[in-house]
Amino acid sequence: MDTFDYIIVGAGTAGCVLANRLSASGRHKVLLLEAGGADRNVWIHVPLGYGKLFTDPRVNWLYQSEPEPELDNRQIIQPRGKVLGGSSSINGLLYVRGQPQDFDHWRQLGNAGWSFDDVLPYFRKAEDQERGADDLHGTGGPLCVSDVSEPHPLCEAFIGASEQAGFPRNEDFNGPTQDGAGYFQLTARNGRRCSTARGYLKPARKRHNLTVVTGALTTRILFEGRRAVGVEYRQGGTLVSARAAAEVIVAGGAINSPQVLQLSGIGPAALLQSHGIPVIADMPGVGSDLQDHLQVRIAYRCTDPITMNDVINDWRQKVAAGLRYLFYRKGMLTIGAGYAGGFFRTDPALESPDVQAHFIIFSSDKSGARLHPFPGFIASICQLRPESRGFVHIKSRDPAAAPAIQPRYLSAQADRDTMVAGLKLLRRIMGQPAMQRYIAEERAPGPACVSDDDLLAYIRSAATTIFHPTSTCRMGSDLTAVVDERLRVRGVAGLRVVDGAIMPTVVSGNTNAAIVMIAEKGADMILADAKAGAPAAVAA
Ligand SMILES: Cc1cc2nc3c(=O)[nH]c(=O)nc-3n(C[C@H](O)[C@H](O)[C@H](O)COP(=O)(O)OP(=O)(O)OC[C@H]3O[C@@H](n4cnc5c(N)ncnc54)[C@H](O)[C@@H]3O)c2cc1C
């Protein structure tokens, strides 16, 4: 059995950051295991290509939720990256950190070292901000952050309409204030995606002390007593074991990290026993507290043929867009999952925005579906801090079988109220003169949908995820928290979780940037503990 100092399970957003930072000194032998393959698919690297990766089983786990009771029992798609870079290789590229209040709240929950002032240096360390460095932004980091390649008249109309509705223009959602409307920045450079596989892993690949194994599904963590000593993984048809002299670090993301822990005997005892898995630590919190952002979209038919639908549906414009991208790295192919957007308060008395809008210049019936054959665009709204909590539970001992994913969207009354208020707010913006000039028709939900009951019924029938599951191995100091503030799994030794699963509460924005920050900080803590000879264990 090969021995490493650190074994990292999952080469996703967090895993690639960890692999780079833990192997940087050359002193530690690091093994990075990834269930998916190399990031060779060309659509990974072209920003607009994310639309093609939604349904591609070669790079995507293609999970589905269980039927959701508050969403008319619909099953909601749960795409997750299964490739080097993980979900950062298939995501919509939007660079949004969340609000300073999110991290201050984490600190108030008892997590020392996680206030905004504590985490800001890690956001800055990670970043290579195209606009240059300032108090809030960094340059020279591995994660390229860039402006959209050019403005668009529909985005200008959306921002103008927001101003007409009383919300300011905001040039930087990661600046001094999140409020208002503007263009998103993207994790991209020169029109190419900057996943963590590109930003962090690629420059580290040639290091002699880093081993990267793709096509390697971790089946379980190996324990001696209550100490994690290695992992077992399946590559092709073969089971391989590897030993970790220092630590096993699980970075499988919010769906797979709790699954791997549960398969290994760390989780709710009754659940594990029902699948015949010997219990190493009875931890009811593993897989609980699942949170996600739910979004609902309003689709419009546009008056003018200036949308992406018009480009995609006309081969001449399509070829021209391809050439423009090839030669100038501009145009439609450089667009992420939102072009413009905004952060708004449904009640002016709130301390910070509670909803986020995404504005895109194409329209389709659902995410990843064919674009409409007429000019169209979409504005969506999502609630930033949902109170609903769900779970991820294994359904089988088979590590290749999908777990049950039950976000329990809208199970809290506050979430239903905020979604309805958000939809009304978005319609108010879209009803302003700057935007009305481009609206031929509201196609969905349509003008007949007016009362709060109508709006809630529409949300139940049409809302879907915006792909931000978190918190299934929640950091905290309470009895059901899974990791402590140094991201060590409670009650066992030699084991951490470092990824989106550890968020105490989902951040008020898109999740990738905050997970890069978590991994940067996690790597720092792992290296500091190694230097200090601190045990990677905490009392249960
Ligand atoms: C379609 C989509 C669009 C999104 N858009 C945005 C956006 O625009 N902006 C934004 O900020 N965020 C966005 N997100 C969310 C963001 O990308 C994720 O929150 C983030 O990438 C998750 O990081 P992670 O490290 O927690 O997990 P992941 O990046 O998902 O990494 C987990 C990795 O572990 C691997 N793995 C899992 N289980 C095993 C196992 N048993 N053995 C070996 N390997 C395993 C997986 O294959 C994967 O590579 C989007 C997500 C999706 C899916």
Coordinates of C-alpha atoms and ligand atoms in Angstrom, one line a residue:
M1 CA 0.0 0.0 0.0
D2 CA 1.4 3.4 -1.0
T3 CA 1.7 5.9 1.8
F4 CA 1.2 9.7 1.5
D5 CA 1.1 12.4 4.1
Y6 CA -2.2 13.8 2.9
I7 CA -5.0 12.1 0.8
I8 CA -7.5 14.5 -0.7
V9 CA -10.8 12.9 -1.8
G10 CA -12.3 14.9 -4.7
A11 CA -10.5 17.3 -7.2
G12 CA -13.2 19.8 -7.3
T13 CA -13.2 23.5 -6.4
A14 CA -11.8 22.9 -3.0
G15 CA -9.7 19.8 -3.8
C16 CA -7.6 21.5 -6.4
V17 CA -6.8 24.4 -4.1
L18 CA -5.8 22.0 -1.4
A19 CA -3.6 19.9 -3.7
N20 CA -1.7 23.0 -4.8
R21 CA -1.2 24.5 -1.3
L22 CA -0.4 21.3 0.5
S23 CA 2.2 20.2 -2.1
A24 CA 3.7 23.6 -2.5
S25 CA 6.6 23.3 -0.1
G26 CA 7.7 19.9 -1.5
R27 CA 7.8 18.5 2.0
H28 CA 4.5 16.7 2.0
K29 CA 3.5 13.8 -0.2
V30 CA 0.0 14.4 -1.5
L31 CA -2.5 12.1 -3.2
L32 CA -5.5 13.7 -5.0
L33 CA -8.3 11.3 -6.0
E34 CA -10.9 12.3 -8.5
A35 CA -13.9 10.1 -9.6
G36 CA -14.2 11.9 -12.9
G37 CA -11.6 12.4 -15.7
A38 CA -9.3 15.0 -17.0
D39 CA -10.8 18.4 -18.1
R40 CA -10.3 17.9 -21.8
N41 CA -13.9 18.6 -23.0
V42 CA -13.6 21.9 -25.0
W43 CA -16.9 23.2 -23.7
I44 CA -15.4 23.3 -20.2
H45 CA -13.1 26.1 -21.3
V46 CA -15.5 28.2 -23.3
P47 CA -17.6 30.1 -20.8
L48 CA -20.9 29.7 -22.7
G49 CA -20.1 26.0 -22.9
Y50 CA -21.6 25.5 -19.4
G51 CA -25.0 25.1 -21.1
K52 CA -23.7 22.0 -22.8
L53 CA -22.3 20.4 -19.6
F54 CA -25.6 20.4 -17.8
T55 CA -26.6 17.0 -19.1
D56 CA -23.3 15.5 -20.1
P57 CA -22.6 12.4 -18.0
R58 CA -18.9 12.5 -18.9
V59 CA -18.4 15.5 -16.6
N60 CA -21.5 15.6 -14.5
W61 CA -22.9 13.4 -11.8
L62 CA -26.4 14.4 -13.0
Y63 CA -28.1 13.9 -9.6
Q64 CA -31.8 14.6 -9.0
S65 CA -33.5 15.5 -5.8
E66 CA -36.2 13.3 -4.3
P67 CA -39.7 14.5 -5.1
E68 CA -40.0 17.9 -3.4
P69 CA -43.3 18.2 -1.4
E70 CA -43.5 22.0 -1.6
L71 CA -42.6 22.1 -5.3
D72 CA -45.6 20.0 -6.6
N73 CA -43.6 16.9 -5.9
R74 CA -41.2 17.6 -8.7
Q75 CA -37.7 16.2 -8.8
I76 CA -35.2 19.0 -9.1
I77 CA -32.0 18.5 -11.1
Q78 CA -28.8 18.6 -9.1
P79 CA -25.8 18.8 -11.5
R80 CA -22.4 18.4 -9.9
G81 CA -19.0 18.4 -11.7
K82 CA -17.4 15.0 -12.1
V83 CA -14.1 16.0 -13.6
L84 CA -10.9 17.7 -12.6
G85 CA -12.0 21.1 -11.2
G86 CA -15.3 19.6 -10.1
S87 CA -18.2 22.0 -10.2
S88 CA -15.8 24.9 -11.0
S89 CA -15.4 23.2 -14.4
I90 CA -19.1 23.1 -15.2
N91 CA -20.5 26.1 -13.3
G92 CA -21.8 29.4 -14.6
L93 CA -18.5 31.3 -13.8
L94 CA -20.1 34.1 -11.7
Y95 CA -17.7 35.5 -9.2
V96 CA -19.6 36.6 -6.1
R97 CA -18.3 36.1 -2.6
G98 CA -21.4 36.7 -0.5
Q99 CA -21.9 39.4 2.2
P100 CA -19.5 40.3 5.0
Q101 CA -22.4 39.7 7.3
D102 CA -22.5 36.0 6.2
F103 CA -19.0 35.4 7.6
D104 CA -19.6 37.6 10.7
H105 CA -22.6 35.4 11.3
W106 CA -20.5 32.2 11.0
R107 CA -18.2 33.8 13.7
Q108 CA -21.2 34.6 15.9
L109 CA -22.2 31.0 15.7
G110 CA -19.0 30.2 17.5
N111 CA -16.6 29.6 14.7
A112 CA -13.5 31.5 15.7
G113 CA -11.4 32.7 12.8
W114 CA -14.3 32.9 10.3
S115 CA -15.4 36.5 10.6
F116 CA -15.2 38.6 7.4
D117 CA -12.0 40.3 8.6
D118 CA -10.6 36.8 9.1
V119 CA -11.5 35.4 5.7
L120 CA -10.9 38.5 3.6
P121 CA -7.1 37.8 3.3
Y122 CA -7.9 34.4 1.8
F123 CA -10.3 35.9 -0.8
R124 CA -7.5 38.3 -1.7
K125 CA -4.8 35.6 -1.7
A126 CA -6.8 33.5 -4.1
E127 CA -7.7 36.3 -6.5
D128 CA -6.1 37.7 -9.6
Q129 CA -8.5 40.6 -10.1
E130 CA -8.3 42.1 -13.6
R131 CA -9.1 45.6 -12.2
G132 CA -6.1 45.6 -9.9
A133 CA -5.7 45.2 -6.2
D134 CA -7.3 47.3 -3.4
D135 CA -8.4 46.8 0.2
L136 CA -11.0 44.2 -0.9
H137 CA -9.3 42.6 -3.9
G138 CA -6.1 40.8 -4.7
T139 CA -3.9 40.3 -7.7
G140 CA -1.4 37.6 -8.5
G141 CA -3.5 34.7 -7.0
P142 CA -4.4 31.6 -9.0
L143 CA -8.1 32.5 -9.5
C144 CA -8.6 34.9 -12.5
V145 CA -11.5 37.3 -12.1
S146 CA -12.5 39.4 -15.0
D147 CA -15.1 41.8 -16.3
V148 CA -17.5 40.7 -19.0
S149 CA -16.0 41.2 -22.4
E150 CA -18.5 43.9 -23.5
P151 CA -21.7 45.6 -22.3
H152 CA -25.1 44.6 -23.9
P153 CA -28.1 46.9 -24.5
L154 CA -30.5 44.5 -22.7
C155 CA -28.2 44.4 -19.6
E156 CA -28.0 48.2 -19.7
A157 CA -31.8 48.3 -19.8
F158 CA -32.0 46.0 -16.8
I159 CA -29.5 48.1 -14.8
G160 CA -31.3 51.3 -15.9
A161 CA -34.7 49.8 -14.9
S162 CA -33.3 48.9 -11.5
E163 CA -32.2 52.5 -11.1
Q164 CA -35.6 53.7 -12.1
A165 CA -37.1 51.3 -9.5
G166 CA -34.9 52.9 -6.8
F167 CA -31.9 50.6 -6.7
P168 CA -28.4 52.0 -7.4
R169 CA -26.0 50.9 -10.1
N170 CA -23.3 48.7 -8.6
E171 CA -20.0 48.3 -10.3
D172 CA -18.7 45.6 -7.9
F173 CA -20.9 43.1 -6.1
N174 CA -17.7 42.2 -4.0
G175 CA -17.0 45.8 -3.2
P176 CA -18.0 48.0 -0.3
T177 CA -21.7 47.2 -0.8
Q178 CA -23.6 44.4 -2.5
D179 CA -26.8 46.4 -3.1
G180 CA -27.9 47.3 -6.5
A181 CA -27.7 46.2 -10.1
G182 CA -24.7 45.7 -12.4
Y183 CA -22.6 43.3 -14.5
F184 CA -21.3 40.1 -12.9
Q185 CA -17.6 39.4 -12.9
L186 CA -16.5 36.0 -14.1
T187 CA -13.8 33.5 -13.0
A188 CA -12.3 33.7 -16.5
R189 CA -9.4 35.4 -18.3
N190 CA -9.1 36.2 -22.0
G191 CA -12.5 34.5 -22.7
R192 CA -11.5 31.2 -21.1
R193 CA -12.8 29.6 -17.9
C194 CA -10.6 29.6 -14.8
S195 CA -11.6 26.5 -12.9
T196 CA -9.5 25.6 -9.9
A197 CA -8.2 22.7 -12.1
R198 CA -6.8 25.4 -14.4
G199 CA -5.9 28.0 -11.8
Y200 CA -4.5 25.8 -9.0
L201 CA -3.9 22.2 -10.2
K202 CA -2.3 22.7 -13.6
P203 CA 0.7 24.7 -12.2
A204 CA 1.2 22.1 -9.5
R205 CA 0.9 19.0 -11.7
K206 CA 4.6 18.7 -12.3
R207 CA 5.6 18.6 -8.6
H208 CA 7.2 15.3 -7.7
N209 CA 5.3 15.1 -4.4
L210 CA 1.8 15.4 -5.9
T211 CA 0.0 12.4 -7.3
V212 CA -3.2 12.9 -9.1
V213 CA -5.4 9.9 -9.9
T214 CA -8.5 10.4 -12.1
G215 CA -11.3 7.8 -12.6
A216 CA -10.8 7.0 -8.9
L217 CA -14.0 6.6 -6.9
T218 CA -13.2 6.7 -3.2
T219 CA -15.4 3.9 -1.7
R220 CA -14.5 4.5 1.9
I221 CA -12.2 6.0 4.4
L222 CA -10.1 3.4 6.3
F223 CA -9.9 3.6 10.1
E224 CA -7.8 2.1 12.8
G225 CA -10.1 2.5 15.8
R226 CA -11.3 6.1 15.5
R227 CA -8.3 7.3 13.5
A228 CA -8.6 7.8 9.7
V229 CA -5.5 6.1 8.3
G230 CA -6.2 6.0 4.6
V231 CA -8.8 5.4 1.9
E232 CA -10.0 2.7 -0.4
Y233 CA -10.8 3.6 -4.0
R234 CA -12.0 1.9 -7.1
Q235 CA -10.2 2.5 -10.3
G236 CA -11.5 0.6 -13.3
G237 CA -12.5 -2.7 -11.8
T238 CA -9.8 -2.7 -9.1
L239 CA -9.9 -1.7 -5.5
V240 CA -6.8 0.1 -4.3
S241 CA -5.9 1.2 -0.8
A242 CA -3.7 4.2 0.1
R243 CA -2.4 5.1 3.5
A244 CA -2.3 8.7 4.9
A245 CA 0.4 9.3 7.5
A246 CA -1.0 12.6 8.5
E247 CA -4.6 13.2 7.3
V248 CA -7.4 12.3 5.0
I249 CA -9.2 15.4 3.7
V250 CA -12.6 14.9 2.2
A251 CA -13.4 17.5 -0.5
G252 CA -16.2 15.7 -2.4
G253 CA -18.7 18.6 -2.2
A254 CA -22.0 19.0 -0.4
I255 CA -23.5 15.9 -1.9
N256 CA -20.6 13.5 -2.0
S257 CA -18.7 14.4 1.2
P258 CA -21.5 13.3 3.5
Q259 CA -22.0 10.2 1.3
V260 CA -18.4 9.2 1.7
L261 CA -18.5 9.8 5.5
Q262 CA -21.7 7.8 5.8
L263 CA -20.3 4.9 3.7
S264 CA -17.3 4.9 6.0
G265 CA -19.3 4.6 9.2
I266 CA -19.5 8.3 10.2
G267 CA -23.1 9.4 10.3
P268 CA -26.5 8.9 11.8
A269 CA -26.2 5.4 13.4
A270 CA -29.7 4.2 12.5
L271 CA -29.2 5.1 8.8
L272 CA -25.8 3.4 8.7
Q273 CA -27.1 0.3 10.5
S274 CA -30.1 0.1 8.1
H275 CA -27.5 -0.4 5.4
G276 CA -25.3 -2.8 7.4
I277 CA -22.5 -0.3 7.8
P278 CA -20.5 -0.7 11.0
V279 CA -20.8 2.6 13.0
I280 CA -17.5 4.3 13.8
A281 CA -19.0 7.5 15.1
D282 CA -22.7 8.2 15.5
M283 CA -23.1 11.7 14.0
P284 CA -26.6 12.7 13.2
G285 CA -25.4 15.9 11.6
V286 CA -23.6 14.2 8.7
G287 CA -25.8 14.8 5.7
S288 CA -28.3 17.0 7.6
D289 CA -28.8 20.8 7.2
L290 CA -28.7 20.7 3.4
Q291 CA -29.3 24.3 2.1
D292 CA -29.7 25.5 -1.4
H293 CA -30.7 28.6 -3.3
L294 CA -34.0 28.2 -5.1
Q295 CA -34.6 30.4 -8.2
V296 CA -37.7 31.3 -10.1
R297 CA -37.5 32.7 -13.6
I298 CA -39.6 35.2 -15.6
A299 CA -39.2 34.6 -19.4
Y300 CA -39.8 37.4 -21.9
R301 CA -40.2 37.7 -25.6
C302 CA -38.0 40.5 -26.7
T303 CA -39.1 43.2 -29.2
D304 CA -35.7 43.3 -31.0
P305 CA -33.6 40.5 -32.5
I306 CA -30.6 41.3 -30.2
T307 CA -30.7 38.2 -28.0
M308 CA -28.6 35.1 -28.0
N309 CA -31.6 33.2 -29.3
D310 CA -31.2 35.1 -32.5
V311 CA -27.5 34.2 -32.8
I312 CA -28.0 30.6 -32.0
N313 CA -30.9 30.2 -34.4
D314 CA -29.2 31.8 -37.4
W315 CA -26.2 29.9 -38.7
R316 CA -24.6 33.1 -40.2
Q317 CA -24.7 34.9 -36.9
K318 CA -23.5 31.7 -35.2
V319 CA -20.4 31.4 -37.4
A320 CA -19.7 35.2 -36.9
A321 CA -20.0 34.7 -33.1
G322 CA -17.6 31.7 -33.3
L323 CA -15.1 33.8 -35.3
R324 CA -15.4 36.8 -33.0
Y325 CA -14.6 34.5 -30.1
L326 CA -11.7 32.8 -31.9
F327 CA -10.0 36.0 -32.9
Y328 CA -11.0 38.6 -30.3
R329 CA -12.3 36.5 -27.3
K330 CA -15.4 38.6 -27.2
G331 CA -19.1 38.2 -27.8
M332 CA -21.7 35.6 -26.9
L333 CA -19.3 32.7 -26.2
T334 CA -17.8 34.6 -23.3
I335 CA -21.0 34.9 -21.3
G336 CA -21.5 33.1 -18.0
A337 CA -24.7 32.0 -16.3
G338 CA -25.7 35.6 -15.6
Y339 CA -24.7 38.7 -17.6
A340 CA -26.1 41.4 -15.4
G341 CA -27.8 40.9 -12.1
G342 CA -28.5 42.5 -8.8
F343 CA -28.9 42.2 -5.0
F344 CA -32.0 43.7 -3.5
R345 CA -33.9 44.0 -0.2
T346 CA -37.5 43.0 -0.4
D347 CA -38.0 45.2 2.6
P348 CA -36.0 48.4 2.9
A349 CA -35.7 47.8 6.7
L350 CA -33.5 44.8 6.1
E351 CA -29.8 45.1 7.0
S352 CA -28.6 43.7 3.7
P353 CA -30.0 42.3 0.4
D354 CA -32.2 39.2 0.8
V355 CA -32.7 38.3 -2.9
Q356 CA -30.4 38.1 -5.9
A357 CA -31.4 38.6 -9.6
H358 CA -29.7 37.0 -12.6
F359 CA -30.4 38.5 -16.0
I360 CA -29.5 36.5 -19.1
I361 CA -29.9 37.5 -22.7
F362 CA -31.4 34.2 -23.9
S363 CA -34.5 32.2 -23.1
S364 CA -35.5 28.6 -22.9
D365 CA -38.2 26.6 -21.1
K366 CA -35.7 25.3 -18.6
S367 CA -32.0 25.3 -17.7
G368 CA -30.0 23.6 -20.4
A369 CA -33.0 23.2 -22.8
R370 CA -33.1 24.5 -26.4
L371 CA -33.3 28.2 -26.8
H372 CA -36.6 29.7 -28.0
P373 CA -36.9 30.2 -31.8
F374 CA -37.7 33.9 -31.2
P375 CA -35.9 36.8 -29.4
G376 CA -36.1 36.3 -25.7
F377 CA -34.4 36.9 -22.3
I378 CA -34.8 35.8 -18.7
A379 CA -34.7 37.4 -15.3
S380 CA -34.6 35.2 -12.3
I381 CA -34.8 35.8 -8.6
C382 CA -33.5 33.7 -5.7
Q383 CA -33.7 34.0 -2.0
L384 CA -30.2 34.4 -0.5
R385 CA -30.6 33.1 3.1
P386 CA -33.2 30.3 3.0
E387 CA -34.4 28.8 6.4
S388 CA -35.5 25.5 4.9
R389 CA -33.1 22.6 5.7
G390 CA -32.9 19.2 4.0
F391 CA -30.6 16.2 3.9
V392 CA -28.4 13.9 1.9
H393 CA -28.6 10.3 3.0
I394 CA -27.2 7.2 1.4
K395 CA -29.7 4.9 -0.2
S396 CA -27.4 1.9 -0.5
R397 CA -24.0 0.6 0.5
D398 CA -22.9 0.9 -3.1
P399 CA -20.5 3.9 -3.3
A400 CA -21.5 4.3 -7.0
A401 CA -25.2 4.7 -6.2
A402 CA -26.6 8.2 -5.9
P403 CA -27.7 9.2 -2.4
A404 CA -31.1 10.6 -1.5
I405 CA -31.0 14.4 -1.9
Q406 CA -33.9 16.2 -0.3
P407 CA -33.4 20.0 0.0
R408 CA -37.0 20.5 1.3
Y409 CA -37.2 23.7 -0.6
L410 CA -39.8 26.2 0.7
S411 CA -40.5 24.1 3.8
A412 CA -40.2 27.3 5.9
Q413 CA -42.9 29.9 5.6
A414 CA -40.3 32.7 5.6
D415 CA -38.9 31.2 2.4
R416 CA -42.3 31.1 0.7
D417 CA -42.9 34.7 1.7
T418 CA -39.5 35.9 0.5
M419 CA -39.8 34.2 -2.9
V420 CA -43.1 35.8 -3.5
A421 CA -41.8 39.2 -2.4
G422 CA -38.8 38.7 -4.6
L423 CA -40.8 37.8 -7.7
K424 CA -42.9 40.9 -7.1
L425 CA -39.8 43.1 -6.7
L426 CA -38.3 41.6 -9.9
R427 CA -41.6 42.4 -11.8
R428 CA -41.4 45.9 -10.5
I429 CA -38.0 46.4 -12.0
M430 CA -39.0 44.8 -15.3
G431 CA -42.0 47.1 -15.4
Q432 CA -39.8 50.2 -15.6
P433 CA -39.6 52.2 -18.8
A434 CA -36.0 51.3 -19.5
M435 CA -36.9 47.6 -19.7
Q436 CA -40.4 47.9 -21.0
R437 CA -39.1 49.2 -24.3
Y438 CA -37.7 45.7 -25.0
I439 CA -40.6 43.6 -23.7
A440 CA -43.0 42.3 -26.3
E441 CA -44.6 39.8 -23.9
E442 CA -44.1 38.2 -20.5
R443 CA -44.3 34.5 -21.5
A444 CA -44.0 33.0 -18.0
P445 CA -45.7 33.2 -15.6
G446 CA -47.7 35.6 -17.8
P447 CA -50.0 38.5 -17.1
A448 CA -52.8 36.4 -15.6
C449 CA -50.5 35.5 -12.6
V450 CA -51.1 38.4 -10.2
S451 CA -52.1 37.5 -6.7
D452 CA -49.7 36.2 -4.0
D453 CA -51.4 32.9 -4.3
D454 CA -50.9 32.9 -8.1
L455 CA -47.2 33.8 -7.7
L456 CA -46.7 31.1 -5.1
A457 CA -48.4 28.5 -7.3
Y458 CA -46.1 29.5 -10.1
I459 CA -43.0 29.2 -7.9
R460 CA -44.1 25.7 -6.8
S461 CA -44.6 24.7 -10.4
A462 CA -41.5 26.3 -12.0
A463 CA -38.8 27.1 -9.4
T464 CA -35.5 25.2 -9.6
T465 CA -32.1 25.2 -8.0
I466 CA -29.4 27.7 -8.7
F467 CA -26.9 24.9 -7.9
H468 CA -25.6 26.0 -4.5
P469 CA -26.1 23.0 -2.1
T470 CA -24.1 23.5 1.1
S471 CA -23.8 22.7 4.8
T472 CA -24.2 18.9 4.9
C473 CA -21.1 18.6 7.1
R474 CA -21.7 21.9 8.9
M475 CA -18.9 23.7 10.9
G476 CA -19.9 24.6 14.4
S477 CA -19.7 24.0 18.1
D478 CA -23.1 22.6 18.7
L479 CA -24.0 18.9 19.1
T480 CA -24.9 18.2 15.5
A481 CA -22.1 20.2 13.9
V482 CA -19.8 17.8 11.9
V483 CA -16.5 19.8 11.9
D484 CA -15.0 22.2 14.3
E485 CA -13.6 25.6 13.3
R486 CA -10.4 24.0 12.1
L487 CA -12.5 21.8 9.8
R488 CA -11.6 18.6 11.8
V489 CA -14.3 16.0 11.9
R490 CA -15.5 15.7 15.5
G491 CA -15.0 12.5 17.4
V492 CA -12.4 11.0 15.2
A493 CA -8.8 11.7 14.4
G494 CA -6.9 12.4 11.2
L495 CA -10.0 13.5 9.2
R496 CA -11.2 16.8 7.9
V497 CA -13.8 18.0 5.5
V498 CA -12.8 21.0 3.4
D499 CA -15.4 22.1 0.8
G500 CA -18.9 23.6 0.4
A501 CA -20.3 21.0 2.9
I502 CA -18.8 22.9 5.8
M503 CA -20.6 26.2 5.4
P504 CA -22.6 26.8 8.6
T505 CA -25.1 28.7 6.5
V506 CA -25.1 29.2 2.7
V507 CA -23.5 32.5 1.7
S508 CA -25.6 35.3 0.2
G509 CA -24.4 34.8 -3.3
N510 CA -22.9 32.2 -5.7
T511 CA -20.8 29.7 -3.8
N512 CA -17.6 29.0 -5.7
A513 CA -15.6 32.0 -4.5
A514 CA -16.4 31.3 -0.9
I515 CA -15.4 27.6 -1.3
V516 CA -12.1 28.6 -2.8
M517 CA -11.6 30.8 0.3
I518 CA -12.6 27.9 2.6
A519 CA -9.9 25.7 0.9
E520 CA -7.3 28.4 1.1
K521 CA -7.9 28.8 4.8
G522 CA -8.3 25.1 5.3
A523 CA -4.9 24.4 3.7
D524 CA -3.3 27.1 5.9
M525 CA -4.7 25.5 9.0
I526 CA -3.6 22.0 8.0
L527 CA -0.1 23.2 7.4
A528 CA 0.0 25.2 10.6
D529 CA -1.2 22.2 12.6
A530 CA 1.4 20.0 10.9
K531 CA 4.1 22.5 11.8
A532 CA 2.9 22.7 15.4
G533 CA 2.6 19.0 15.7
A534 CA -1.0 19.5 16.7
P535 CA -3.2 16.4 16.6
A536 CA -5.8 16.4 13.8
A537 CA -8.4 15.3 16.2
V538 CA -11.0 16.7 18.5
A539 CA -13.1 15.3 21.3
A540 CA -16.5 14.1 20.3
Ligands
LIG1 C1 -24.4 24.0 -13.1 C2 -23.7 24.8 -12.0 C3 -23.6 26.2 -12.1 C4 -23.1 26.9 -11.0 N1 -22.8 28.3 -11.2 C5 -22.1 28.9 -10.3 C6 -21.7 30.3 -10.6 O1 -21.9 30.8 -11.6 N2 -20.9 30.9 -9.6 C7 -20.6 30.3 -8.4 O2 -19.9 30.9 -7.6 N3 -21.0 29.0 -8.2 C8 -21.7 28.3 -9.1 N4 -22.0 27.0 -8.9 C9 -21.7 26.4 -7.6 C10 -20.2 26.1 -7.4 O3 -19.6 25.8 -8.6 C11 -20.1 25.0 -6.4 O4 -20.6 25.4 -5.1 C12 -18.6 24.6 -6.1 O5 -17.9 24.4 -7.3 C13 -18.6 23.4 -5.2 O6 -17.2 23.1 -4.8 P1 -16.8 21.9 -3.9 O7 -15.4 21.9 -3.8 O8 -17.6 21.9 -2.6 O9 -17.4 20.6 -4.7 P2 -17.1 20.2 -6.2 O10 -16.5 21.3 -7.0 O11 -18.4 19.7 -6.7 O12 -16.0 19.1 -6.1 C14 -16.3 17.8 -5.6 C15 -15.3 16.9 -6.4 O13 -15.2 15.6 -5.7 C16 -15.4 14.6 -6.7 N5 -15.9 13.4 -5.9 C17 -17.1 13.3 -5.3 N6 -17.2 12.1 -4.7 C18 -16.0 11.5 -4.9 C19 -15.5 10.2 -4.6 N7 -16.3 9.3 -3.8 N8 -14.3 9.8 -5.0 C20 -13.5 10.7 -5.7 N9 -14.0 11.9 -6.1 C21 -15.2 12.3 -5.7 C22 -16.3 15.1 -7.7 O14 -16.3 14.4 -8.9 C23 -15.9 16.6 -7.8 O15 -14.8 16.7 -8.7 C24 -22.6 26.3 -9.9 C25 -22.7 24.9 -9.8 C26 -23.2 24.1 -10.8 C27 -23.3 22.6 -10.7

